Tab-separated table of C-alpha atoms in Angstrom:
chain	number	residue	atom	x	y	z
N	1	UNK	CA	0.000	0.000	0.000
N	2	UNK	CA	3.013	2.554	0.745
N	3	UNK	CA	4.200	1.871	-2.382
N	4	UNK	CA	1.229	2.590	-4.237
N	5	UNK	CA	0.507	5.409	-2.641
N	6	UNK	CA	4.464	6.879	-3.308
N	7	UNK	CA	3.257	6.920	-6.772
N	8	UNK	CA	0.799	8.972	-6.535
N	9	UNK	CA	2.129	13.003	-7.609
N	10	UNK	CA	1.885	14.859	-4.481
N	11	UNK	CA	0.870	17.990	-6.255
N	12	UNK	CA	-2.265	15.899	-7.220
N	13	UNK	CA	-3.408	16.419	-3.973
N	14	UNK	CA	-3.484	20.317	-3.782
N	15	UNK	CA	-4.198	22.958	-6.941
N	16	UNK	CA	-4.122	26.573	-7.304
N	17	UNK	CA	-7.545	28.076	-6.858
N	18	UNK	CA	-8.741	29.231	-10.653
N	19	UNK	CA	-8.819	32.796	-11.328
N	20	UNK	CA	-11.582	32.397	-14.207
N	21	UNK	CA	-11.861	34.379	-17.519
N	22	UNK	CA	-10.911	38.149	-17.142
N	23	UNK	CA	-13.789	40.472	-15.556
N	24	UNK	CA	-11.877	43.839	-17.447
N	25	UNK	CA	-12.791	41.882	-20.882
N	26	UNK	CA	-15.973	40.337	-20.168
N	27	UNK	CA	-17.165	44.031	-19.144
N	28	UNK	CA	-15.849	45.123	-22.154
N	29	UNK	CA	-17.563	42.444	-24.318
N	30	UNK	CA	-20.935	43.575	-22.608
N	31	UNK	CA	-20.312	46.913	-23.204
N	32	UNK	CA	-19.661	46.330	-26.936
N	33	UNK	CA	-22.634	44.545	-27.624
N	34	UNK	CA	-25.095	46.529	-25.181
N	35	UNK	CA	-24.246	49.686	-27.155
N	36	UNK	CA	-23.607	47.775	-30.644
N	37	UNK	CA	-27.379	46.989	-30.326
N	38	UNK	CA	-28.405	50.470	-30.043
N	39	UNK	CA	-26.125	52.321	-32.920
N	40	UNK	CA	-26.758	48.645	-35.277
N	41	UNK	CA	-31.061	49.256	-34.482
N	42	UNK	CA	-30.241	52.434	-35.257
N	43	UNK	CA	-28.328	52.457	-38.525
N	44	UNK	CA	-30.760	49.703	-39.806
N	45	UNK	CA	-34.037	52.137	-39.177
N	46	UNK	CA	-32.005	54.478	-41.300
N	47	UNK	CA	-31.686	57.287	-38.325
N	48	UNK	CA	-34.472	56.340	-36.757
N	49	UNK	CA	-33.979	56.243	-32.842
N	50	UNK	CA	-35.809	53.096	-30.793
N	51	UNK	CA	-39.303	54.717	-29.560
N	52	UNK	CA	-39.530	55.426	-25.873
N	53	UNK	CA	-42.798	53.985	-24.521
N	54	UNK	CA	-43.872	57.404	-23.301
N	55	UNK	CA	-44.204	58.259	-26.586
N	56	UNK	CA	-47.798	58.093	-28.865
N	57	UNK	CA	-49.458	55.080	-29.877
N	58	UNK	CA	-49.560	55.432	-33.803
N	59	UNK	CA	-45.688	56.589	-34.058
N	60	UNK	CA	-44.553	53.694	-31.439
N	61	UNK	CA	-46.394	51.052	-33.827
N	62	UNK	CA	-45.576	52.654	-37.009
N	63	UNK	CA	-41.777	51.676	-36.128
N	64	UNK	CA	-42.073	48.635	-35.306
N	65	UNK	CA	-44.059	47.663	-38.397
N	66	UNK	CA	-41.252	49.686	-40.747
N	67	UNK	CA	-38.357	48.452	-39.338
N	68	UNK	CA	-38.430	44.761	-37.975
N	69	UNK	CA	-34.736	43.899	-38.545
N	70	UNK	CA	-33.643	46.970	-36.559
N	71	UNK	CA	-36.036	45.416	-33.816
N	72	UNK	CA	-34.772	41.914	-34.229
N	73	UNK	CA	-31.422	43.372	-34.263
N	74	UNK	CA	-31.944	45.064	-30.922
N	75	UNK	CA	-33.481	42.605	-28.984
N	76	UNK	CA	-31.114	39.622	-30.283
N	77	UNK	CA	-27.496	41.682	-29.455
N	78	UNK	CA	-29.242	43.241	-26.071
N	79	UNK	CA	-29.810	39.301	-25.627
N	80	UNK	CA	-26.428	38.188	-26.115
N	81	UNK	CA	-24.957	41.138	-23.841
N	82	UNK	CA	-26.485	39.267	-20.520
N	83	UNK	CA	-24.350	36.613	-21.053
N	84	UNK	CA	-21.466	37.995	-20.907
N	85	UNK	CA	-22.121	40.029	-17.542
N	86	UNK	CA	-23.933	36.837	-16.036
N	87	UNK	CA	-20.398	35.742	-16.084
N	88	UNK	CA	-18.470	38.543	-15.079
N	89	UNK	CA	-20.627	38.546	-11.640
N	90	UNK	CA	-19.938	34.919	-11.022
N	91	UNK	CA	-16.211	35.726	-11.551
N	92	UNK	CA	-16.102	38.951	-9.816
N	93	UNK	CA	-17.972	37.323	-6.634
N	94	UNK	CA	-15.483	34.573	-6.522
N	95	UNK	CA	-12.919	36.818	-6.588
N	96	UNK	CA	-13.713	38.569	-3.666
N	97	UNK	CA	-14.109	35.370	-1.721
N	98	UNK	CA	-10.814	34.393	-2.744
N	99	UNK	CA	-9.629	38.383	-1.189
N	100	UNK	CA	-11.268	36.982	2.320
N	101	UNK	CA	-14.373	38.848	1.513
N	102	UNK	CA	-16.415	37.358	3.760
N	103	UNK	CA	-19.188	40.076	4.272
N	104	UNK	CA	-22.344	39.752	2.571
N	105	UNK	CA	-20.943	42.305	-0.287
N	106	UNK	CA	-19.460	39.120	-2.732
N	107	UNK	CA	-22.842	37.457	-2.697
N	108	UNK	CA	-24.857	40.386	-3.428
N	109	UNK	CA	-22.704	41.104	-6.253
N	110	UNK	CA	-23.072	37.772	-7.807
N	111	UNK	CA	-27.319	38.072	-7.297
N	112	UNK	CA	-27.081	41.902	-8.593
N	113	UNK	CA	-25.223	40.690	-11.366
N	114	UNK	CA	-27.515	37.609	-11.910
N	115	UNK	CA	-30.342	39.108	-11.914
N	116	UNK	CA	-29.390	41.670	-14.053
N	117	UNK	CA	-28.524	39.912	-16.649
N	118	UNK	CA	-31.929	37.781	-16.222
N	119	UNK	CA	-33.804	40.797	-16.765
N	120	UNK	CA	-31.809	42.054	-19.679
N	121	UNK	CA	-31.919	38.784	-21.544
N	122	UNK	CA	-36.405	38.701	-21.308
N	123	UNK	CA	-35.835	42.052	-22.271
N	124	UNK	CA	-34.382	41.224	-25.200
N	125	UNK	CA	-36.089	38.459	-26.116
N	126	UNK	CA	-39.945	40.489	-25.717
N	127	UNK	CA	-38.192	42.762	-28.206
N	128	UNK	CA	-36.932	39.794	-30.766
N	129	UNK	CA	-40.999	39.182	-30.400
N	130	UNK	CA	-42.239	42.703	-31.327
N	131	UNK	CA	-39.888	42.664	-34.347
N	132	UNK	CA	-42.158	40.110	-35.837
N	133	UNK	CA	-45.124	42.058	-37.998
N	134	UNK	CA	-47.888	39.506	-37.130
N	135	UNK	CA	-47.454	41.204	-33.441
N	136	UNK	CA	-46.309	44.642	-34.882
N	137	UNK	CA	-49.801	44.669	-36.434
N	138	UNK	CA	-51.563	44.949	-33.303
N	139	UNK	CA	-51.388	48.362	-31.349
N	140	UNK	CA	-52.488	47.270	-28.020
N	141	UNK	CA	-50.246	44.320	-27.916
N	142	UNK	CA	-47.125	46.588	-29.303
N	143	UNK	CA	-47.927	48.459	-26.162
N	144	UNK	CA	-48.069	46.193	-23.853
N	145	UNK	CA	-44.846	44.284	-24.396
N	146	UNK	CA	-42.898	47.711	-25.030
N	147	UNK	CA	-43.527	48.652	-21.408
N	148	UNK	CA	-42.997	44.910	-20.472
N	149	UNK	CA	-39.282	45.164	-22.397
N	150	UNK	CA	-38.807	49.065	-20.880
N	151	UNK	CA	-39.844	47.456	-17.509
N	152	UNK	CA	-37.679	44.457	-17.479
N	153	UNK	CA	-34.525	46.442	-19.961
N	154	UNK	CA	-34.753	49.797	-18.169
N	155	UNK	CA	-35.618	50.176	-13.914
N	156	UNK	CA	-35.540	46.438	-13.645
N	157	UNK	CA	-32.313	45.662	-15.336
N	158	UNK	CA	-30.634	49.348	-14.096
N	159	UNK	CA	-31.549	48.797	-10.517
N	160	UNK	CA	-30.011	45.373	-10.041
N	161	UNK	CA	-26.899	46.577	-11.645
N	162	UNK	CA	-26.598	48.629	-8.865
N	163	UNK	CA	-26.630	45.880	-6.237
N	164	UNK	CA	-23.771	44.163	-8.284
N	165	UNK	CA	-22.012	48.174	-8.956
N	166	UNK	CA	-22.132	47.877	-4.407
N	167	UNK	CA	-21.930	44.829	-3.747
N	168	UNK	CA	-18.435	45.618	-5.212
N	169	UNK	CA	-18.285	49.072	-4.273
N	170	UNK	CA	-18.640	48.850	-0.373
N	171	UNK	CA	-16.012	45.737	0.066
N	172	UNK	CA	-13.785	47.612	-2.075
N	173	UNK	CA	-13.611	50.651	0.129
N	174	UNK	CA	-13.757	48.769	3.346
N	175	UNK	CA	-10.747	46.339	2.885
N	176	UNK	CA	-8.855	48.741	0.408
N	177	UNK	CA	-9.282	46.341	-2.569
N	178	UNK	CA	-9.868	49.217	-5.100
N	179	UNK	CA	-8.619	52.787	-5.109
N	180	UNK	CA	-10.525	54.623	-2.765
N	181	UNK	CA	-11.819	57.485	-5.654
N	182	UNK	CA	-13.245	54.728	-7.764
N	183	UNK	CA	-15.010	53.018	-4.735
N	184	UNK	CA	-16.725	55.984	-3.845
N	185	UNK	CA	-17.144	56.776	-7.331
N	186	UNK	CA	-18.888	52.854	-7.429
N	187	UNK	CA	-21.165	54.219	-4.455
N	188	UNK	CA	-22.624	57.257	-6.216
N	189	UNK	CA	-23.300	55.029	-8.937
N	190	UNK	CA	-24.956	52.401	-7.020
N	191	UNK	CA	-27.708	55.063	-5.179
N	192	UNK	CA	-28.439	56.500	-8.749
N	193	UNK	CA	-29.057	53.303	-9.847
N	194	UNK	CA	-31.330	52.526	-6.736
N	195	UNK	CA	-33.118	55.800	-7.132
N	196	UNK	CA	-34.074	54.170	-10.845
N	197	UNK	CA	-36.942	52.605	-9.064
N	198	UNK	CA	-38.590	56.285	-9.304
N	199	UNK	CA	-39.688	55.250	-13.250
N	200	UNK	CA	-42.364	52.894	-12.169
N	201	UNK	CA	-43.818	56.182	-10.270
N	202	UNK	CA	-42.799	58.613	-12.765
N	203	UNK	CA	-41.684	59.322	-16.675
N	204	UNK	CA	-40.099	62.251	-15.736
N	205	UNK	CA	-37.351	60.034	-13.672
N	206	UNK	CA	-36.689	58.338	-16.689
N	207	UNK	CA	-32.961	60.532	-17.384
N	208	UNK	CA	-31.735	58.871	-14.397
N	209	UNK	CA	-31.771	54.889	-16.069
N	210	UNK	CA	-28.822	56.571	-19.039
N	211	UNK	CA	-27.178	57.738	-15.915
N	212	UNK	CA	-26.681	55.341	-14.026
N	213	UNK	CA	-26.669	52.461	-17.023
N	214	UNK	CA	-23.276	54.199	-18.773
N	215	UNK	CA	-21.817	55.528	-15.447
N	216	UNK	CA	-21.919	52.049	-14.773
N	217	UNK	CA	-20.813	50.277	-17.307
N	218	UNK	CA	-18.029	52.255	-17.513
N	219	UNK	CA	-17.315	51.664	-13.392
N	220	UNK	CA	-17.532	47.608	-14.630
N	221	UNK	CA	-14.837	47.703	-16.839
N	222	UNK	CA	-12.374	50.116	-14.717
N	223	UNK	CA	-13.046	47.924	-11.876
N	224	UNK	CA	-13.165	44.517	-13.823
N	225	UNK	CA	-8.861	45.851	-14.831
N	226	UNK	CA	-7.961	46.935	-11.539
N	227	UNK	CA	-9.443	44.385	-8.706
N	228	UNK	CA	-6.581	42.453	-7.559
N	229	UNK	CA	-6.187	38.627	-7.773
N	230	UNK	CA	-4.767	38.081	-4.454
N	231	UNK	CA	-3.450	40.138	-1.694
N	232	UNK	CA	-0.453	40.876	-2.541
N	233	UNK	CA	-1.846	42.881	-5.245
N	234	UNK	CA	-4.035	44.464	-2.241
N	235	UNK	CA	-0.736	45.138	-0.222
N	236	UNK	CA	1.167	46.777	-3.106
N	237	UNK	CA	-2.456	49.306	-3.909
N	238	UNK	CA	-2.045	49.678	-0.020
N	239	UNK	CA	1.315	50.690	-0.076
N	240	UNK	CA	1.685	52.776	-3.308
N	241	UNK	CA	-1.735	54.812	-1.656
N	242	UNK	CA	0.529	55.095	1.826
């Protein structure tokens, strides 16, 4: 038996902990296709901006009956996008439990993030269903799943971000794991995001979804570059910031 088990490779026994894909790219990737959905809809509606639900009846059906493939366009690329930051919560979370985050911040990340995504992906796939002109035909339906898709795309999708912008944000500051201007930064963006919820009561609180949504994407990808991998990254941030 000793012999068999001096065969076995000792380094069998214990592996490095994975660091996953990286969260600065997959941010990136999200990025590119959230806003590659918007200028592609866009170009393909030759000009024509995607019709805020506020906005009247015959105009709102009127583009989705002209310009399908812009629709389809939309919905499929804002589709794909949730993948990619489905991911990059999963990966961020872990890291942070691999930093000793043991605070509630690192799971509220990954459910922000999760969730998120969730509600970005129906989003997109109610809009893949109003680009088809068998639905487009129909006014009341057309309005119904636009604010469904607005609901779900815009203060659904925009306030959970912000859960997964702080669940980051606070751990950050607290154990020094990001630079202390970009945590805070990360906090601001969080309560904007938060404040979102105001659309349900009110179209005029709609400016703050743009806010928040770029502000934060933006905060995503810095972060995603610059969260360490281990502590000794935190102990050199620590010590250039001394």
């Amino acid at each position: 038996m000793e012999a068999i088990e001096s065969r076995v490779p000792r380094n069998t026994r214990t592996t490095a902990p994975q660091s996953g894909p990286p969260p600065g790219v997959l941010a990136v990737v999200f990025t590119a296709l959230f806003l590659g959905g918007l200028v592609l809809s866009t170009l393909l509606a030759g000009g024509d901006p995607f019709p805020s639900p506020f906005g009247d009846t015959d105009a709102i059906t009127a583009y989705f009956l002209d310009h399908g493939d812009a629709v389809r366009a939309s919905g499929a690329l804002q589709f794909a996008a949730s993948v990619p930051l489905a991911i990059y919560a999963a990966t961020v979370s872990a890291r942070l439990g691999r930093l000793g985050i043991r605070a509630p911040g690192a799971t509220i990340a990954l459910a922000g993030g999760v969730l998120a995504a969730a509600f970005l992906a129906c989003s997109g796939l109610v809009t893949w269903v109003l680009s088809h002109a068998e639905v487009a035909q129909r006014p009341e339906l057309v309005r119904a799943l636009q604010y469904l898709a607005f609901g779900l795309g815009g203060p659904g999708h925009v306030v959970l971000l912000g859960l997964l912008v702080a669940g980051i944000a606070v751990p950050g500051l607290l154990a020094g794991l990001l630079p202390r201007a970009l945590a805070v930064a990360g906090l601001a963006v969080a309560a904007v995001a938060e404040l979102a919820t105001l659309v349900l009561l009110s179209e005029d609180a709609a400016l703050l979804l743009p806010v928040a949504r770029f502000t934060g994407l933006a905060w995503l990808i810095a972060v995603g570059f610059l969260l360490p991998r281990n502590r000794a990254g935190v102990r050199v941030r620590v010590s250039e910031e001394g």
